[in-house]
Short mmCIF file of C-alpha atoms in Angstrom, two decimals:
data_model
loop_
_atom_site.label_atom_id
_atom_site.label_comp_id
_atom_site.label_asym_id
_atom_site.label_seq_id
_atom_site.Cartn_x
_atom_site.Cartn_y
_atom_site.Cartn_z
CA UNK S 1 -20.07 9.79 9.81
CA UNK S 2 -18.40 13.05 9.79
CA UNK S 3 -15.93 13.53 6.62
CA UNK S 4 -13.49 15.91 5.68
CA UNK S 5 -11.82 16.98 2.08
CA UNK S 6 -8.61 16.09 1.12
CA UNK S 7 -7.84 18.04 -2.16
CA UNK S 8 -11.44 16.88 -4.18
CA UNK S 9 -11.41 13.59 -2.23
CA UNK S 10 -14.20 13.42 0.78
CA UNK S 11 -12.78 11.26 3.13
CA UNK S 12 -15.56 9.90 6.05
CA UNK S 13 -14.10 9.34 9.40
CA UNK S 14 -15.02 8.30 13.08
CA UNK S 15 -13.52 9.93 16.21
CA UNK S 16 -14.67 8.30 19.47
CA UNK S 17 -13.31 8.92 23.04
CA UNK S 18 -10.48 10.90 24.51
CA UNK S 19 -6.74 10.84 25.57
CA UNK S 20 -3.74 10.17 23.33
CA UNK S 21 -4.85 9.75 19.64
CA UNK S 22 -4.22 6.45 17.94
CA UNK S 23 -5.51 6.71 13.85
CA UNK S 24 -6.61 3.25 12.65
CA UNK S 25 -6.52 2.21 8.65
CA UNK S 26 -8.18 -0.54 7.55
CA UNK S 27 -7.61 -3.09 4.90
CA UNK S 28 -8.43 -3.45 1.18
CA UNK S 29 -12.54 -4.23 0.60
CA UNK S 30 -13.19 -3.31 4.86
CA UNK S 31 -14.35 0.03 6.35
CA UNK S 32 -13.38 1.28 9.33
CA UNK S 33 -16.47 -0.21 10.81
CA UNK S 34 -15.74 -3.65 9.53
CA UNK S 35 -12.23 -3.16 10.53
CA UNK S 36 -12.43 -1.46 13.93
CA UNK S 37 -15.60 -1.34 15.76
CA UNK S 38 -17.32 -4.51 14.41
CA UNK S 39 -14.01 -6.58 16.15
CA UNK S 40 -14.30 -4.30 19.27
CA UNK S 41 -11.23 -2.40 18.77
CA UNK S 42 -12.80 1.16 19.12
CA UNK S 43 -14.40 0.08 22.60
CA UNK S 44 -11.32 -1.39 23.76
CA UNK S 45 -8.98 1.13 22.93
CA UNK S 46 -11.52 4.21 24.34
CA UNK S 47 -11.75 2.02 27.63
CA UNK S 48 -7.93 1.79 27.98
CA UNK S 49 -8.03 5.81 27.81
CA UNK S 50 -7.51 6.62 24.36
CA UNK S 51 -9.21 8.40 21.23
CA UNK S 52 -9.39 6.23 18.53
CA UNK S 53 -10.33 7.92 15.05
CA UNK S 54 -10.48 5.68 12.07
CA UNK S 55 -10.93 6.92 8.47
CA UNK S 56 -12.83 4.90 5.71
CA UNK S 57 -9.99 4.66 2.44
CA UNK S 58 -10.57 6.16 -0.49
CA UNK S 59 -12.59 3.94 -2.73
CA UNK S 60 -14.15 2.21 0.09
CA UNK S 61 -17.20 2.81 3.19
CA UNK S 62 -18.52 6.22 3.13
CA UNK S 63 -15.50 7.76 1.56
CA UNK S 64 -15.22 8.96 -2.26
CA UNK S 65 -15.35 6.24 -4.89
CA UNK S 66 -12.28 6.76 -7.54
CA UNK S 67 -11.72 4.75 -10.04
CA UNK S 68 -8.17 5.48 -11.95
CA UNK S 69 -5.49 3.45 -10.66
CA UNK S 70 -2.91 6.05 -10.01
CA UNK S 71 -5.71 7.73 -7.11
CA UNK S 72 -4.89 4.77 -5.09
CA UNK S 73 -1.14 4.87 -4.61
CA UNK S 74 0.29 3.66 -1.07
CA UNK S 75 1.69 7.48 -1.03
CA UNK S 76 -1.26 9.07 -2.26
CA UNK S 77 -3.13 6.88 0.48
CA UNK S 78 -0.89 7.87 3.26
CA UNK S 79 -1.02 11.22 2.32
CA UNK S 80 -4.99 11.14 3.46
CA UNK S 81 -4.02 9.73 6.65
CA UNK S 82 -1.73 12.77 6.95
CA UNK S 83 -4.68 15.55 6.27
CA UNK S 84 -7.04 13.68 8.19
CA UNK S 85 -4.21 14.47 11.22
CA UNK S 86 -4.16 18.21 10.01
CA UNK S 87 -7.91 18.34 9.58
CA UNK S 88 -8.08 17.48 13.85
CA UNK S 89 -5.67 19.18 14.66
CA UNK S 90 -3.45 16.24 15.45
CA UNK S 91 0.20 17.07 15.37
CA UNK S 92 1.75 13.53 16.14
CA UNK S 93 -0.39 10.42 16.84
CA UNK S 94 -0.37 6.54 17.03
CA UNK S 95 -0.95 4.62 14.16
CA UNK S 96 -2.08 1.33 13.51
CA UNK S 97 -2.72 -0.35 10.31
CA UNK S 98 -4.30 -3.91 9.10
CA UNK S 99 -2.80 -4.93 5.62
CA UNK S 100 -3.20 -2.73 3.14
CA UNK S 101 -3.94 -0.04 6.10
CA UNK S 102 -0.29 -1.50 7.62
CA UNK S 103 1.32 -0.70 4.40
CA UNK S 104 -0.04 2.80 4.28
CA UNK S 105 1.08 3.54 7.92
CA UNK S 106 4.36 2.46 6.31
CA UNK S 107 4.27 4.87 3.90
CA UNK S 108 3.11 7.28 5.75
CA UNK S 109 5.78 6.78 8.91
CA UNK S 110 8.55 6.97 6.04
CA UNK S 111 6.98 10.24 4.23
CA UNK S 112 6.38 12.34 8.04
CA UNK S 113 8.30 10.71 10.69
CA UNK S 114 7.28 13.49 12.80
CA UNK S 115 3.60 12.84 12.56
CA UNK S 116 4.17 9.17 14.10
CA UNK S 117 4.45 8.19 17.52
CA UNK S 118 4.51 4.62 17.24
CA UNK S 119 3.38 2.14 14.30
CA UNK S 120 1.55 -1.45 14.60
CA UNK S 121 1.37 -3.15 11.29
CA UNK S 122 -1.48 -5.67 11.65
CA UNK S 123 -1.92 -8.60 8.62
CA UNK S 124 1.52 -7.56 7.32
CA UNK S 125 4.71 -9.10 7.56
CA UNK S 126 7.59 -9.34 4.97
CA UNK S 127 5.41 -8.74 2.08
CA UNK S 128 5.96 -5.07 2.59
CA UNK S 129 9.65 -5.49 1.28
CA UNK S 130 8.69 -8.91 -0.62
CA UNK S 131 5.79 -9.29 -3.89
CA UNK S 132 3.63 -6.55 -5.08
CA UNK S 133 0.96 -6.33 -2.81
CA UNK S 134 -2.21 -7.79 -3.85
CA UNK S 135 -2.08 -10.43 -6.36
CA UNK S 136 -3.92 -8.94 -10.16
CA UNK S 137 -6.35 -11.92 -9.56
CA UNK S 138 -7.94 -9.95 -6.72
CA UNK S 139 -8.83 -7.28 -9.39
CA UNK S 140 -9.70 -9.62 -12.01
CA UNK S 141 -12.39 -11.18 -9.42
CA UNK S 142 -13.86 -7.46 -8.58
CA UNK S 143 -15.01 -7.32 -12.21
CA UNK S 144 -16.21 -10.49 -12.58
CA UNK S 145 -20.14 -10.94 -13.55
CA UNK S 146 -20.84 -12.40 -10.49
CA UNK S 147 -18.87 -14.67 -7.27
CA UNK S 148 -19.26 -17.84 -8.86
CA UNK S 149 -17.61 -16.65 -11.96
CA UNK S 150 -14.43 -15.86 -9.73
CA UNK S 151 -12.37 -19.71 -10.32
CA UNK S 152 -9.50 -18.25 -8.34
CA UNK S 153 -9.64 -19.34 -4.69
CA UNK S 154 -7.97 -16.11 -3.38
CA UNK S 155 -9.55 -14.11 -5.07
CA UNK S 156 -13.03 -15.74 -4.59
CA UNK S 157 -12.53 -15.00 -1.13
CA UNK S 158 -11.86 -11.18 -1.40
CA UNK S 159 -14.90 -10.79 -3.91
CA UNK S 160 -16.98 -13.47 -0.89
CA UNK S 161 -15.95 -10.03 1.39
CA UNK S 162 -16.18 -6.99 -0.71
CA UNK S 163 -19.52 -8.06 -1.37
CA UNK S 164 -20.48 -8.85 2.42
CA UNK S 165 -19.11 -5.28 3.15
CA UNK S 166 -21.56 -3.83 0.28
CA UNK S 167 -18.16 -2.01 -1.57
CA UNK S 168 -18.20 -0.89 -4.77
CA UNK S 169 -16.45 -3.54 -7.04
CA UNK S 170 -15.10 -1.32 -9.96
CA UNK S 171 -13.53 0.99 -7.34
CA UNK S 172 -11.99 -1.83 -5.47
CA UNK S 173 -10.38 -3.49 -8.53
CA UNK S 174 -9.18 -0.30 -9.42
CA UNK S 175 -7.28 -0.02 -5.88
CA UNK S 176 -5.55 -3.30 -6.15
CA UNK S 177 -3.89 -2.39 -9.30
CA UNK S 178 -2.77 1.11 -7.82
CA UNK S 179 -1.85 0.51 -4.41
CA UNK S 180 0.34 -2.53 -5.33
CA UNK S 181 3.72 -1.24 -3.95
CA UNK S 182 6.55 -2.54 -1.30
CA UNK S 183 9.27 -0.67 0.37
CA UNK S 184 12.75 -1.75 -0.11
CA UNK S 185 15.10 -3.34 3.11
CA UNK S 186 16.29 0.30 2.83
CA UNK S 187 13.33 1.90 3.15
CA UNK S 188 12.22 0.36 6.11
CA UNK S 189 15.36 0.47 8.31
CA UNK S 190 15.25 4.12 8.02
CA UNK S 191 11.93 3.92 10.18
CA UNK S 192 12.57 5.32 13.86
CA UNK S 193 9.03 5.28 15.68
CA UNK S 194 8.46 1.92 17.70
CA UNK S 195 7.02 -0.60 15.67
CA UNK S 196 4.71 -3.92 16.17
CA UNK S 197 3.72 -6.24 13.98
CA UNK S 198 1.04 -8.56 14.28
CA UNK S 199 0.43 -11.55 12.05
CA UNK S 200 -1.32 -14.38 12.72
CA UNK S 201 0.16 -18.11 12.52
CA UNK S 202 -2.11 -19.40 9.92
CA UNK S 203 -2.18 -15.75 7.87
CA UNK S 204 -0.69 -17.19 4.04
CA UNK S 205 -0.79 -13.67 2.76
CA UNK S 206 1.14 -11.42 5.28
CA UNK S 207 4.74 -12.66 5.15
CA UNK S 208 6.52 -13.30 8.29
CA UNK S 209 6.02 -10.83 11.02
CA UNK S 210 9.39 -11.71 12.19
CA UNK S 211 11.20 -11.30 9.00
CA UNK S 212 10.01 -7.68 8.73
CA UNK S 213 10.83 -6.72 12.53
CA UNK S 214 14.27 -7.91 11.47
CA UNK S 215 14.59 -5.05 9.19
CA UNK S 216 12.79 -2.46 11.64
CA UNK S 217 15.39 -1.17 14.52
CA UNK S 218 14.19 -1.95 17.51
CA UNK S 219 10.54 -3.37 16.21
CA UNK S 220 8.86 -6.46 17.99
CA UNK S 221 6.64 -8.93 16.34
CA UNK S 222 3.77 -10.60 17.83
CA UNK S 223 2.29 -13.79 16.48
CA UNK S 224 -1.50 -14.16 16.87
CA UNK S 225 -1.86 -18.03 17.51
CA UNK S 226 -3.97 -19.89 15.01
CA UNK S 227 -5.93 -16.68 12.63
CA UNK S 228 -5.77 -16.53 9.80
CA UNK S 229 -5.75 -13.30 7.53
CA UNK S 230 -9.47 -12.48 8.11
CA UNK S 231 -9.46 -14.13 11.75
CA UNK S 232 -6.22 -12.42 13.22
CA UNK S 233 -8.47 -8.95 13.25
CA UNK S 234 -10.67 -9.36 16.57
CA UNK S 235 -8.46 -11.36 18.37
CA UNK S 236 -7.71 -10.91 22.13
CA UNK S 237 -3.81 -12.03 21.76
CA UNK S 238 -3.91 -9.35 19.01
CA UNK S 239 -5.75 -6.72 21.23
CA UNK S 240 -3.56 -7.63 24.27
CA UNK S 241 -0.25 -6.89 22.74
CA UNK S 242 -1.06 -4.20 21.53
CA UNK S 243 -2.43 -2.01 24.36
CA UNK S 244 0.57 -3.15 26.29
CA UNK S 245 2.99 -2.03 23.05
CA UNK S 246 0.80 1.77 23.77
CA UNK S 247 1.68 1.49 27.37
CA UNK S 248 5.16 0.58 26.76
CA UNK S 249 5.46 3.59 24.22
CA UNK S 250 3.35 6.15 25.86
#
């Protein structure tokens, strides 16, 4: 993977096909791998036309492993989404984010409007203006001995996943407990580009998709029938809506 620096952060990154950009930013213990060409979303989005360039987070993939707290801030996170723009050459772009990648597409549509073209939250409803994020439990189970010490059953499954995506534990707990931020009803109505969001019926950790489009002038939600968190990723209702949500916005 090529990778950039963004201060004394190296950031990895993929940029496949051609067209319109759209920068993708995946979720907490994924890579953009995991997240984006694993589920087919890199070969369906370069077939519809498009270049699709997808960064691996701080902390996680081929990117630098940090392991203070405060290096993982939703704004601090954003912010590499931002040089990763400058570092192509990319003036404004579409951005799509699952989870933790939706709330730092929030972030980041809030901190450089002008960047944005259009935003799709995936795996994130109202919990961007409700909770904290990721529940502490997520971080107590990254530093756990081993899985089967992990007794909670949310966090069991996020340690089950950051160890089938070979991450670095200590780096991932340290994320949860630094990126745990929301945005307030305020915050969020002051966002402008077109917005989708995408959660799936079953997902128990988004919040309501249409709770947070309430919020969002002029923002749609989209609910992906029967996924769950993990599930809603690859899914064809999920890929459907939103190349015709890039159409519609072009």
């Amino acid at each position: 993977m090529p990778s950039f620096h963004h201060g004394d952060v190296e950031i990895a990154y993929i940029d496949e096909g051609g067209g319109e950009p759209i920068v993708l930013v995946h979720g907490f213990a994924s890579t953009a791998a995991v997240n984006w060409v694993h589920p087919g979303w890199v070969a369906t989005l370069t077939r519809a036309g498009r270049r699709a360039i997808a960064l691996d987070n701080r902390g996680h993939g081929a990117s630098a492993k940090l392991y203070d707290p405060a290096a993982y801030h939703s704004a601090v996170m954003a912010e590499d989404v931002r040089a990763l723009l400058d570092h192509l050459g990319i003036q404004r772009g579409d951005v799509m984010g699952y989870s933790m990648g939706a709330r730092i597409a929030a972030f980041l549509a809030l901190a450089h409007p002008e960047r944005v073209q259009s935003l799709i939250f995936g795996g994130l409803g109202s919990r961007l203006v409700e909770g904290v994020g990721l529940p502490p439990a997520i971080a107590d189970a990254m530093e756990a001995p081993t899985l089967a010490d992990v007794q909670d059953s949310f966090g069991r499954t996020f340690r089950a996943f950051a160890e089938q995506t070979g991450s670095d534990l200590r780096a991932l707990a340290a994320c949860v407990r630094g990126s745990r931020q929301t945005l307030s009803r305020d915050e969020v109505a002051t966002i402008r580009a077109p917005t989708l969001i995408a959660v799936g019926t079953k997902d128990f950790v988004a919040g309501s998709a249409s709770e947070l489009a309430a919020l969002i002038p002029g923002a749609r939600a989209l609910d992906i029938p029967g996924r769950d968190h993990m599930l809603a990723v690859g899914d064809k209702v999920f890929k459907a809506g939103v190349l015709e949500f890039l159409a519609a916005n072009a």
